[in-house]
mmCIF file of C-alpha atoms in Angstrom:
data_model
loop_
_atom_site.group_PDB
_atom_site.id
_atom_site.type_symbol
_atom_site.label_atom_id
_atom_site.label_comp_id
_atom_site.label_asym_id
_atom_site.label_seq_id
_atom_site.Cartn_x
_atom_site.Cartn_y
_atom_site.Cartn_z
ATOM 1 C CA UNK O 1 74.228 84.131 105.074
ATOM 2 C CA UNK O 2 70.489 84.779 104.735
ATOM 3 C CA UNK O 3 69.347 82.819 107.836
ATOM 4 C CA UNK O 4 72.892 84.210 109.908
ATOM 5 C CA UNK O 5 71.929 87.458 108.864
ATOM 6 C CA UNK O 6 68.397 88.595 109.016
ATOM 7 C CA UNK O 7 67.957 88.942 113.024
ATOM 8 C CA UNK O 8 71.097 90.909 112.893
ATOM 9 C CA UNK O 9 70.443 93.589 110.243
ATOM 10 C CA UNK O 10 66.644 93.562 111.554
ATOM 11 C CA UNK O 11 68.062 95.948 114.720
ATOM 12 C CA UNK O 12 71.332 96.878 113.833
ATOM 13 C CA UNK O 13 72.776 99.727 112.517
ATOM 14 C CA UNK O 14 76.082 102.241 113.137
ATOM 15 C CA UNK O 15 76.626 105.096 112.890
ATOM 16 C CA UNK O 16 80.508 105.758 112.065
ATOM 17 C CA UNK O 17 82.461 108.780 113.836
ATOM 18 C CA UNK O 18 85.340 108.631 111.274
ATOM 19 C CA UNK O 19 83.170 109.850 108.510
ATOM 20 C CA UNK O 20 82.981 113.814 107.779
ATOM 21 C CA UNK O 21 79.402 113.387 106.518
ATOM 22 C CA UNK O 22 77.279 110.324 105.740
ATOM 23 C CA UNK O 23 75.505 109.221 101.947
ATOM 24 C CA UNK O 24 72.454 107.227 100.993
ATOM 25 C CA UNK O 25 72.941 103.830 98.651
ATOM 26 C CA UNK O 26 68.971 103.286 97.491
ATOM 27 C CA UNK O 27 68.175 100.063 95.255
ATOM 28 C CA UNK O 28 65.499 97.146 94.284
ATOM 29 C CA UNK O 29 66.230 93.818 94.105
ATOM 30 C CA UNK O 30 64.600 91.376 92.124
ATOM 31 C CA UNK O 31 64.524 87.725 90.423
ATOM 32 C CA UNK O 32 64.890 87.055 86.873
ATOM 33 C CA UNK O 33 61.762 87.561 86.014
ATOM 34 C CA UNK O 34 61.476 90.945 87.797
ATOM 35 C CA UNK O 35 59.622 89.857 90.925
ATOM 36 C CA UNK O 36 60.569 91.426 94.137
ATOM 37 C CA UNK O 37 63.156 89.528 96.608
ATOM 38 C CA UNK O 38 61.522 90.255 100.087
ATOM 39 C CA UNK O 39 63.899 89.768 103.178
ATOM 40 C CA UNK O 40 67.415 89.828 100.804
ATOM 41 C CA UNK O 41 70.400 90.674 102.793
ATOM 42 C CA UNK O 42 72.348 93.816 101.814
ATOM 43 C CA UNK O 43 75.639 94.591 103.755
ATOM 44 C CA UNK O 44 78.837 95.966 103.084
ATOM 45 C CA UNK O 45 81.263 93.987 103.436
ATOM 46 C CA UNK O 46 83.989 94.149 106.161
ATOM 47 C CA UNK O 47 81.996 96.510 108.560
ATOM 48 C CA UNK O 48 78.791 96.438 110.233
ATOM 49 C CA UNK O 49 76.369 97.912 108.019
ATOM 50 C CA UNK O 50 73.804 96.500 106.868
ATOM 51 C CA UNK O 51 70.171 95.338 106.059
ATOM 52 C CA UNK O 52 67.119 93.695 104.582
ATOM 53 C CA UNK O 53 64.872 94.494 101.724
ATOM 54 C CA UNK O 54 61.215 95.184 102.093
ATOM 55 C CA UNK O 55 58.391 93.765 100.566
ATOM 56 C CA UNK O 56 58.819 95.424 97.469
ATOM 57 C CA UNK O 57 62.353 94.008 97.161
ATOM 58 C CA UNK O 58 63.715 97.950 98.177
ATOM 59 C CA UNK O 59 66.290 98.879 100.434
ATOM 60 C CA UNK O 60 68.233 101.876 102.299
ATOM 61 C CA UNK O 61 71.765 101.784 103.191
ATOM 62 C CA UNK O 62 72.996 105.512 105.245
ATOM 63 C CA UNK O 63 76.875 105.000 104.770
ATOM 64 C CA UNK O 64 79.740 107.079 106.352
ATOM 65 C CA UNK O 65 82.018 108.743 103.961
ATOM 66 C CA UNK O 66 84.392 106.245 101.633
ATOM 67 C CA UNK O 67 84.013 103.406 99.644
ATOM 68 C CA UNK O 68 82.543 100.047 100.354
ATOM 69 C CA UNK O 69 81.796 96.274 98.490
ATOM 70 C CA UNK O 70 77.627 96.309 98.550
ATOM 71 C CA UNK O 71 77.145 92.729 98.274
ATOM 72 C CA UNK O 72 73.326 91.423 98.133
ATOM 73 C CA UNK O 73 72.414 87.800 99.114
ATOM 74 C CA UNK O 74 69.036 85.656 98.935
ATOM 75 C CA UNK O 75 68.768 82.225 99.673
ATOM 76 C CA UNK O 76 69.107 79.519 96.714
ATOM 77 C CA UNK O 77 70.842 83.039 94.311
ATOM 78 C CA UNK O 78 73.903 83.694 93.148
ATOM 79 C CA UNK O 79 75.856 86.675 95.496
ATOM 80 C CA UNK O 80 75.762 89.749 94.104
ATOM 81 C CA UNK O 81 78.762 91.922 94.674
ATOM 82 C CA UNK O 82 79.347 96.132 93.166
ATOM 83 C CA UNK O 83 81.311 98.999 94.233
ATOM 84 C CA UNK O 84 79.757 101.726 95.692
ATOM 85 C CA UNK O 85 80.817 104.965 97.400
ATOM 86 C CA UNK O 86 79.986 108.908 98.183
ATOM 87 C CA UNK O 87 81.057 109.471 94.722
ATOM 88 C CA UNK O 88 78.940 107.318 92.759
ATOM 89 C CA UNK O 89 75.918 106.931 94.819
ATOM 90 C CA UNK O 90 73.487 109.314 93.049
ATOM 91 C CA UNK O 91 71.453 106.609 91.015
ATOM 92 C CA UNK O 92 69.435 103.693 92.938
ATOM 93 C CA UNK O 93 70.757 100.295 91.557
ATOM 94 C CA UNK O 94 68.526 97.673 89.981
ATOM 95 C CA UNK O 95 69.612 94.074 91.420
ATOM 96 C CA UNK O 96 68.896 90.991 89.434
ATOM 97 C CA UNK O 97 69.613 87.582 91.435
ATOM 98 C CA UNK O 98 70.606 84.876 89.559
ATOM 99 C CA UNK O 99 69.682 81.262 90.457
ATOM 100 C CA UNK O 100 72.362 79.069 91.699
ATOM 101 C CA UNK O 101 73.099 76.292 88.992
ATOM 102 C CA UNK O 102 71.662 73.368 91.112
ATOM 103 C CA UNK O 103 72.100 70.784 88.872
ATOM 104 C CA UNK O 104 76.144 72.077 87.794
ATOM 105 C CA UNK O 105 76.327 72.249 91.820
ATOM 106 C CA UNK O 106 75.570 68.561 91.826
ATOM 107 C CA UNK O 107 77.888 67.257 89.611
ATOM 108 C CA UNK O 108 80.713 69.181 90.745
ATOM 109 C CA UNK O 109 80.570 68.168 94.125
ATOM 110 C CA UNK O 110 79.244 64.220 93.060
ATOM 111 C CA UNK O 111 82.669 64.011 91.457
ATOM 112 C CA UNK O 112 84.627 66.147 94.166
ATOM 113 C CA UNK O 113 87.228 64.673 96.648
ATOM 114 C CA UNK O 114 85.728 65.607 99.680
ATOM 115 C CA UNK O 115 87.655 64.599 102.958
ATOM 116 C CA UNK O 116 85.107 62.509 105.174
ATOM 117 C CA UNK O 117 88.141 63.599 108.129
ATOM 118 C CA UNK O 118 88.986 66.977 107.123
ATOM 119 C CA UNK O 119 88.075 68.929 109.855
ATOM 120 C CA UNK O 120 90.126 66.555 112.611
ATOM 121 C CA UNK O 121 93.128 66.301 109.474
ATOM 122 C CA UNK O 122 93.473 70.286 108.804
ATOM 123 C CA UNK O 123 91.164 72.142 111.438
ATOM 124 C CA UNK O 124 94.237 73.259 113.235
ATOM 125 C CA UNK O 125 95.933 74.269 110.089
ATOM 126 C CA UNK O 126 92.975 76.135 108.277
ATOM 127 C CA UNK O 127 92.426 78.378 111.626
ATOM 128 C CA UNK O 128 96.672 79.025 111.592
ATOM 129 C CA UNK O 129 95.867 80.496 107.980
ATOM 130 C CA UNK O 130 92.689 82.262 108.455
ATOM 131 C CA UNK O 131 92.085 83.413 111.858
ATOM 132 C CA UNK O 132 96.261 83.601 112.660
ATOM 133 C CA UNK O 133 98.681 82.668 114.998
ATOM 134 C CA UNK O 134 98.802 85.906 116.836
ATOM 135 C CA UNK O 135 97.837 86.523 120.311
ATOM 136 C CA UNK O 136 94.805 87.472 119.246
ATOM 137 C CA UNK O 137 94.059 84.646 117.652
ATOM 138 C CA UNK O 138 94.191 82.739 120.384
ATOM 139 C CA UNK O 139 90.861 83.974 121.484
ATOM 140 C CA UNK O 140 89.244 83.609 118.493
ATOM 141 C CA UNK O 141 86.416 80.242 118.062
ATOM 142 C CA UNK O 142 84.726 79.323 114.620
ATOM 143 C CA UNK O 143 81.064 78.023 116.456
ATOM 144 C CA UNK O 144 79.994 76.016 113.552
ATOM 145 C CA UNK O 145 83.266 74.722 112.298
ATOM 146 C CA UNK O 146 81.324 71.172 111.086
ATOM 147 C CA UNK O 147 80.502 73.855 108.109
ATOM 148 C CA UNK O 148 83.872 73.598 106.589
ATOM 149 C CA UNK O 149 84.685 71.040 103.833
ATOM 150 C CA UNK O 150 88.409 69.789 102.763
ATOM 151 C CA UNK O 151 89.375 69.176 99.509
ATOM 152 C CA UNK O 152 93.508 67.703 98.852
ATOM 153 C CA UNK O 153 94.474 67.319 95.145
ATOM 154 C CA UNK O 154 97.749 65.044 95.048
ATOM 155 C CA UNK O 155 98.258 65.741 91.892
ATOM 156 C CA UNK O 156 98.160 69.697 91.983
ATOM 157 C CA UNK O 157 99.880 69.103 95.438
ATOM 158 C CA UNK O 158 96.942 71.704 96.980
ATOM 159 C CA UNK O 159 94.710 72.121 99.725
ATOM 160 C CA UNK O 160 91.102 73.622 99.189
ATOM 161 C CA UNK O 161 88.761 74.432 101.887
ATOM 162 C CA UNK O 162 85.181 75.746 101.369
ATOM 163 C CA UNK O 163 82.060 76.316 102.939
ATOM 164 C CA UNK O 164 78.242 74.368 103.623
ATOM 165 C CA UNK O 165 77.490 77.327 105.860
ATOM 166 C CA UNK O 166 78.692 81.056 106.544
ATOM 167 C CA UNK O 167 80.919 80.868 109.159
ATOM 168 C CA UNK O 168 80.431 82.446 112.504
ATOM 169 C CA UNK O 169 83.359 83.196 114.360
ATOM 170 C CA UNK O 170 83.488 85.202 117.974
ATOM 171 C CA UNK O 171 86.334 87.266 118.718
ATOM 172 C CA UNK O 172 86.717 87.268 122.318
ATOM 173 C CA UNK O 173 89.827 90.100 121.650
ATOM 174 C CA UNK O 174 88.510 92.702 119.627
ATOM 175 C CA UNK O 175 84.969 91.959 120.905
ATOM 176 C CA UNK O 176 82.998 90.863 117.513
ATOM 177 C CA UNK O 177 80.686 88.350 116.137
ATOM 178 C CA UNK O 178 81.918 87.561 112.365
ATOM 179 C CA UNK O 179 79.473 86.212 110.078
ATOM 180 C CA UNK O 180 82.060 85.102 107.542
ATOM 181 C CA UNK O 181 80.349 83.923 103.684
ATOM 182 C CA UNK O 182 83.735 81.718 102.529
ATOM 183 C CA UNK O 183 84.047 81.513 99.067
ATOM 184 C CA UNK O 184 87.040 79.241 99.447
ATOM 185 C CA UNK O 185 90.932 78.760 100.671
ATOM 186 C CA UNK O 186 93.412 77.522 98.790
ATOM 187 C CA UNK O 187 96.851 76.684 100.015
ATOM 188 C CA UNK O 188 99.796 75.678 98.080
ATOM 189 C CA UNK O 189 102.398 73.614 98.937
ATOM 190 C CA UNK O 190 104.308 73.702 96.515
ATOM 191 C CA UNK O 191 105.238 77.221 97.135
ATOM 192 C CA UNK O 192 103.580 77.198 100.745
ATOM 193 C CA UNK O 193 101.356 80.336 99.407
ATOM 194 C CA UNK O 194 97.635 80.764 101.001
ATOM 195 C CA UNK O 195 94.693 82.610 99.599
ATOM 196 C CA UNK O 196 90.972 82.976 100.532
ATOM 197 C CA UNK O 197 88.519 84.991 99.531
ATOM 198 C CA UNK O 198 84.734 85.566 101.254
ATOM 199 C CA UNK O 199 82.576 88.348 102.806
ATOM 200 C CA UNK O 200 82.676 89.254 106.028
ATOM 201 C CA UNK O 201 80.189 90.954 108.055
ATOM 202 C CA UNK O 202 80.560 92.383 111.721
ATOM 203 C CA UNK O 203 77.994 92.132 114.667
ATOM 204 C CA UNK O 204 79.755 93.883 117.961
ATOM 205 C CA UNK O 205 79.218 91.857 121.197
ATOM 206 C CA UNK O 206 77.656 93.077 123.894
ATOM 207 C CA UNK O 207 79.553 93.142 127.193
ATOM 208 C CA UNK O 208 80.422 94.401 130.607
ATOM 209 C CA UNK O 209 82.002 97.593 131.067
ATOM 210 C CA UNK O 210 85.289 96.518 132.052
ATOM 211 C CA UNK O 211 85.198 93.590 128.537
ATOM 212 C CA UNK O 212 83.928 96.803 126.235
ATOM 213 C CA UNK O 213 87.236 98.910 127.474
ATOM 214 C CA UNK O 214 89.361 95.510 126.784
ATOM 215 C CA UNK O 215 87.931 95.338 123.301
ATOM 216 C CA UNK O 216 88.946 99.183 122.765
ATOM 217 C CA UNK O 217 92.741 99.014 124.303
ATOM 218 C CA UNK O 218 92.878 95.995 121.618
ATOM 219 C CA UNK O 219 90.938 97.755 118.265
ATOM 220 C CA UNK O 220 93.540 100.076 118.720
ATOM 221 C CA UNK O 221 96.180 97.915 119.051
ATOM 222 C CA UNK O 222 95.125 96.111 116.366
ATOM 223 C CA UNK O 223 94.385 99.106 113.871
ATOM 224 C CA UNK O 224 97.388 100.668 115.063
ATOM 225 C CA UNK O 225 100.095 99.268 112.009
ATOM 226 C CA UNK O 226 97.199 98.065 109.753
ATOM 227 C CA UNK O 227 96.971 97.743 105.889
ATOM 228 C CA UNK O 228 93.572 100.288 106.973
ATOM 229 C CA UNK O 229 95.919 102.892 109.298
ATOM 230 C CA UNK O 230 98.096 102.701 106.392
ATOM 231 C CA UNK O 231 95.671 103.329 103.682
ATOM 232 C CA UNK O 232 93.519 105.876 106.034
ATOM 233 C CA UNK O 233 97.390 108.248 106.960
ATOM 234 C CA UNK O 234 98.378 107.859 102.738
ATOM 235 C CA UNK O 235 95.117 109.182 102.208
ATOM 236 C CA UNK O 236 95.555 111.419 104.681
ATOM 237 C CA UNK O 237 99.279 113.192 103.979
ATOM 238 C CA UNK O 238 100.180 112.369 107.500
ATOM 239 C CA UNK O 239 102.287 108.812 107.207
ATOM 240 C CA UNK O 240 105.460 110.030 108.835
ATOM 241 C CA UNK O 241 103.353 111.229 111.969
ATOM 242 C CA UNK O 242 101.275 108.170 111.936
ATOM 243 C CA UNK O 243 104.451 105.994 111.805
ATOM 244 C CA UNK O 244 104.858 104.794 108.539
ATOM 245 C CA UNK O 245 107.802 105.381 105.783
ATOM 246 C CA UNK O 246 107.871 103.876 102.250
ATOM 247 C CA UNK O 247 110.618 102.351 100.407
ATOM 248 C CA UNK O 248 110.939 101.292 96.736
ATOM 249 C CA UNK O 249 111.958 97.216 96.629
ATOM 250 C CA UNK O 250 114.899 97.556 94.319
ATOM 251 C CA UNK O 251 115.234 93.854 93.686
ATOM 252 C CA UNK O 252 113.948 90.312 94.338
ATOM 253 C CA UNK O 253 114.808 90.946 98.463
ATOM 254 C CA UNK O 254 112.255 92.888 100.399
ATOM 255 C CA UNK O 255 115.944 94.463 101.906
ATOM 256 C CA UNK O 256 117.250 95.929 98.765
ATOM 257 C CA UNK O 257 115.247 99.017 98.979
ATOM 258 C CA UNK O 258 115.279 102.428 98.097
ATOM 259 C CA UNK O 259 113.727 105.315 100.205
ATOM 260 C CA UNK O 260 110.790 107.503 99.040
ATOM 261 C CA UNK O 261 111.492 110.935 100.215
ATOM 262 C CA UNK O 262 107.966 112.182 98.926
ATOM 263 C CA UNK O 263 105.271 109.972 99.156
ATOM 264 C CA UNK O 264 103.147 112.202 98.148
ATOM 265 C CA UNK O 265 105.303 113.549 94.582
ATOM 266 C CA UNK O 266 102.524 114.242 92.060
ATOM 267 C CA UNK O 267 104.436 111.450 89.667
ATOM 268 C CA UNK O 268 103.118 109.009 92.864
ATOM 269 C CA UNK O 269 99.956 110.732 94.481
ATOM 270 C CA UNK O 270 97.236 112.446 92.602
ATOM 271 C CA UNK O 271 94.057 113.391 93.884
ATOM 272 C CA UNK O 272 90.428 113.186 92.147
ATOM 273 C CA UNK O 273 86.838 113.470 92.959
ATOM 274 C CA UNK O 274 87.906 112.779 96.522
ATOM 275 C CA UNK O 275 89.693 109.746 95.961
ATOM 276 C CA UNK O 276 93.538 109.351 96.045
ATOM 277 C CA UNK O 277 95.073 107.956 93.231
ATOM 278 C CA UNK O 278 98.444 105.409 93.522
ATOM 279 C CA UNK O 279 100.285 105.645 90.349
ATOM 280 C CA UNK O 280 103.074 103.089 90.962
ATOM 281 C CA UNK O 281 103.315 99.138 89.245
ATOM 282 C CA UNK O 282 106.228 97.444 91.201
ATOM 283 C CA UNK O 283 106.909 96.286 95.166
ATOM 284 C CA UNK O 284 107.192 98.920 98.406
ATOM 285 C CA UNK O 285 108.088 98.418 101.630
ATOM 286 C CA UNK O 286 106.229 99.358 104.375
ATOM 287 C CA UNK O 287 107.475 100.188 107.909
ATOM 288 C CA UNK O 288 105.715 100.700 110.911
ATOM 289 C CA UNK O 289 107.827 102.445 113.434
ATOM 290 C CA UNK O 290 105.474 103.224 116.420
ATOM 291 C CA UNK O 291 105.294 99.033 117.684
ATOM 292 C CA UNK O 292 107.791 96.446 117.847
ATOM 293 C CA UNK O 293 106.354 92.872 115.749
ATOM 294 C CA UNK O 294 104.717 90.526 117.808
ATOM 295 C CA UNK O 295 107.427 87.808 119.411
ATOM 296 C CA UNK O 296 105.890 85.257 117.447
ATOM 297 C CA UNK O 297 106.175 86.736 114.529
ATOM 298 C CA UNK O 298 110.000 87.181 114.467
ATOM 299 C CA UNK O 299 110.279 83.897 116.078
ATOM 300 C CA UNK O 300 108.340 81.903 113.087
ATOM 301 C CA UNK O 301 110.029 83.601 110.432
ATOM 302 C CA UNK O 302 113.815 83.161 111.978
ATOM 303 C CA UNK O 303 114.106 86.877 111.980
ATOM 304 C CA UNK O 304 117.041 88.948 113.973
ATOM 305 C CA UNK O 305 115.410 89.615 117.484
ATOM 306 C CA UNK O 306 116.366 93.404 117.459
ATOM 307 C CA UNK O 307 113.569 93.999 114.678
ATOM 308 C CA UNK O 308 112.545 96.899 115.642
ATOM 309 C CA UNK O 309 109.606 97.745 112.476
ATOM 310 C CA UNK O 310 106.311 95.627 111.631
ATOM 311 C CA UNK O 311 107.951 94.980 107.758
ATOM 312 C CA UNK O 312 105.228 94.611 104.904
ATOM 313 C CA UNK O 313 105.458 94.174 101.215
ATOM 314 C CA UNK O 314 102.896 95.376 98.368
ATOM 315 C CA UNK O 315 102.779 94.391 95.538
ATOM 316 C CA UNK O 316 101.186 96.576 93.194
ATOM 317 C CA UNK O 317 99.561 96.304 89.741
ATOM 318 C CA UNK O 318 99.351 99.247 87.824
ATOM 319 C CA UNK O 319 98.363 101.272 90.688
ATOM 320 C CA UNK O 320 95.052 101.814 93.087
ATOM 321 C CA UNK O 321 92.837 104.515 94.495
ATOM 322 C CA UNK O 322 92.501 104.890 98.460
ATOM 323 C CA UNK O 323 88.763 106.758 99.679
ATOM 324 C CA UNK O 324 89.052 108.488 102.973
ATOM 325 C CA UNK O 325 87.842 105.571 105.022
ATOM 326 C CA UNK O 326 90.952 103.671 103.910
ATOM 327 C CA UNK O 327 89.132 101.285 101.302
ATOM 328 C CA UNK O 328 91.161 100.808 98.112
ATOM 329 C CA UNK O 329 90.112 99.819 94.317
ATOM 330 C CA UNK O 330 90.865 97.596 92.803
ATOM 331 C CA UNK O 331 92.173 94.753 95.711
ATOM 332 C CA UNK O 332 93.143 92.524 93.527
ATOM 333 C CA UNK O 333 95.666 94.211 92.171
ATOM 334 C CA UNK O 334 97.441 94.791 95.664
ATOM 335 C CA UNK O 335 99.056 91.862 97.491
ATOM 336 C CA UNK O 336 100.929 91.885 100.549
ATOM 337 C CA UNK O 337 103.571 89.802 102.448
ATOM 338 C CA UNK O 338 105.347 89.780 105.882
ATOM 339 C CA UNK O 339 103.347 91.563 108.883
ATOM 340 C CA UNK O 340 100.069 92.349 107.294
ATOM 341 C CA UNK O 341 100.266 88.518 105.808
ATOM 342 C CA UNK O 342 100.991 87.130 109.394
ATOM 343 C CA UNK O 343 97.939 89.266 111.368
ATOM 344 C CA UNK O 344 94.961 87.542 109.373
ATOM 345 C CA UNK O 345 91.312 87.346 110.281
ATOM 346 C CA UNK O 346 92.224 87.974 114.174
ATOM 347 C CA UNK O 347 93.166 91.270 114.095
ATOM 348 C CA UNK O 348 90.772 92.674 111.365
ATOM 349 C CA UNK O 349 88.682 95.579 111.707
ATOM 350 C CA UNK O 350 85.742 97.254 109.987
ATOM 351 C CA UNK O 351 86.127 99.486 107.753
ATOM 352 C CA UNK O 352 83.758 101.544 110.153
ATOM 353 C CA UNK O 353 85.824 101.531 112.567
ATOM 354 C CA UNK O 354 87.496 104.577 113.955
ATOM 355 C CA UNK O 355 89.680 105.031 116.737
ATOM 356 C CA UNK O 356 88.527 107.944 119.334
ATOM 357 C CA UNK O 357 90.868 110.660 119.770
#
């Protein structure tokens, strides 16, 4: 990401309209042995904030409102990833890098089963379950994709995909450049369940004046529904007017459900230091009323065609907190099937992102 990176956080910075009021992240980074890392990439992941230390290894970061994944990167170092937001931003952080283990690097990948034809073998298949099958999707190109590399284990009956390069992928819809650090995918076929983690960091394209109002009609479109519109109107009070109702899953079908007349009942909802906090450990429902699921959708899943709701499942863990930009703590401990499964890399947005009213 260092090379990807640097020409683009060099000149580019915005500023976010969501955000009530803006807050300063301040840090050093550094080697091992305390020397300064000149030119290290600092972003936030998922939006388009970002930039480079200075000579002295210090950086700068002016942040709307909410929370954010800071994650610092330096050529031939270990990534280095921490939670920040307007709450906890007071101190300036002291990064260490950590040197990639080379020689452990070696061995691992010496003794690896690297497909020599895994691009022409599962290209089509890794951008169906990372950049989607929507419409959007359609109009989405990785530019290097001779970066990915394919890894099939018979014996654990599993796919593994990771990267040589960041990715850059173009979104022709929503009208960004993606500069995409992979960490890896992983699908299972055993129980035909994908996962990937990465970083992802947005560059806006430039365009004519007639692409840049395309690229708005779709944001919207795309935010509109969204695990972020979701998280931003929970936050918010305001999911019955932004088109979203809650139900408890009652049992092992997503359709045995039970409605949540309050979901905002102090038992469910508290608020602290700014943050909302989710108090619930089980599976919810989420429907969003205001558009009908792509055709696509209903059509690969075999559902009835009057579906009239995007239908999502959570999973939750023990419960989350949600900041006012719609980030939420900790992610791992929220998973999510049906529509927000389906609408993958294609129809994300930044968390930056705000739609004008």
């Amino acid at each position: 990401m260092q090379r990807l990176l640097l020409s683009v956080l060099t000149i580019f910075f915005v500023q976010f309209a969501f955000a009530q009021s803006d807050f300063y992240v301040k840090g050093r980074v550094t080697d091992t042995t305390g020397a300064p890392l000149a030119k290290a990439s600092v972003f936030c992941q998922n939006t388009t904030l970002g930039t480079i230390t200075d000579n002295d290894g210090n950086f700068q970061l002016k942040l709307p409102k909410g929370g954010y994944d800071l994650i610092v990167t330096f050529t031939g170092y270990e990534t280095f990833q921490t939670q920040v937001n307007n709450n906890n931003a007071a101190n300036p952080l002291s990064v260490t890098l950590q040197p990639k283990g080379k020689q452990l690097e070696d061995v691992v990948f010496t003794s690896s089963s690297e497909l020599a034809d895994g691009l022409e073998k599962y290209g089509s298949f890794f951008n169906a379950n990372f950049i989607g099958s929507t419409e959007d999707a359609s109009k989405c190109q990785i530019e290097n994709p001779q970066a990915l590399k394919f890894f099939f284990s018979k014996k654990k009956n599993r796919l593994k995909v990771t990267e040589r390069e960041d990715l850059v992928i173009v979104n022709k819809a929503l009208g960004y450049k993606i500069h995409y650090k992979l960490d890896s995918l992983t699908y299972e076929y055993s129980n035909k369940t994908c996962t990937y983690t990465g970083f992802p960091f947005f560059e806006p394209l430039e365009g004519t004046p007639e692409e840049q109002k395309v690229w708005k009609a779709n944001r919207l479109k795309a935010y509109n529904g969204s695990r972020m519109h979701f998280m931003r109107a929970w936050y918010n009070r305001n999911l019955e007017k932004e088109g979203f109702e809650i139900e408890k899953v009652t049992s092992l079908s997503p359709f045995a459900v039970e409605t949540i007349s309050n979901p905002y009942d102090s038992s469910l909802y508290g608020i602290d230091s700014n943050e909302v906090a989710i108090n619930y450990d089980g599976r919810l429902r989420i429907k969003y009323h205001n558009e009908m699921p792509e055709k696509a959708y209903i059509e690969f899943y075999k559902l009835p065609p009057q579906l009239r709701a995007q239908l999502t499942v959570i999973e939750i863990n023990e419960g989350f907190n949600i900041m006012s930009n719609g980030y939420f703590y900790d992610q791992n401990d929220v998973t999510n099937n049906g529509y927000w499964s389906w609408e993958k890399l294609a129809e994300l947005l930044p968390y930056d992102y705000a739609p004008e009213e």
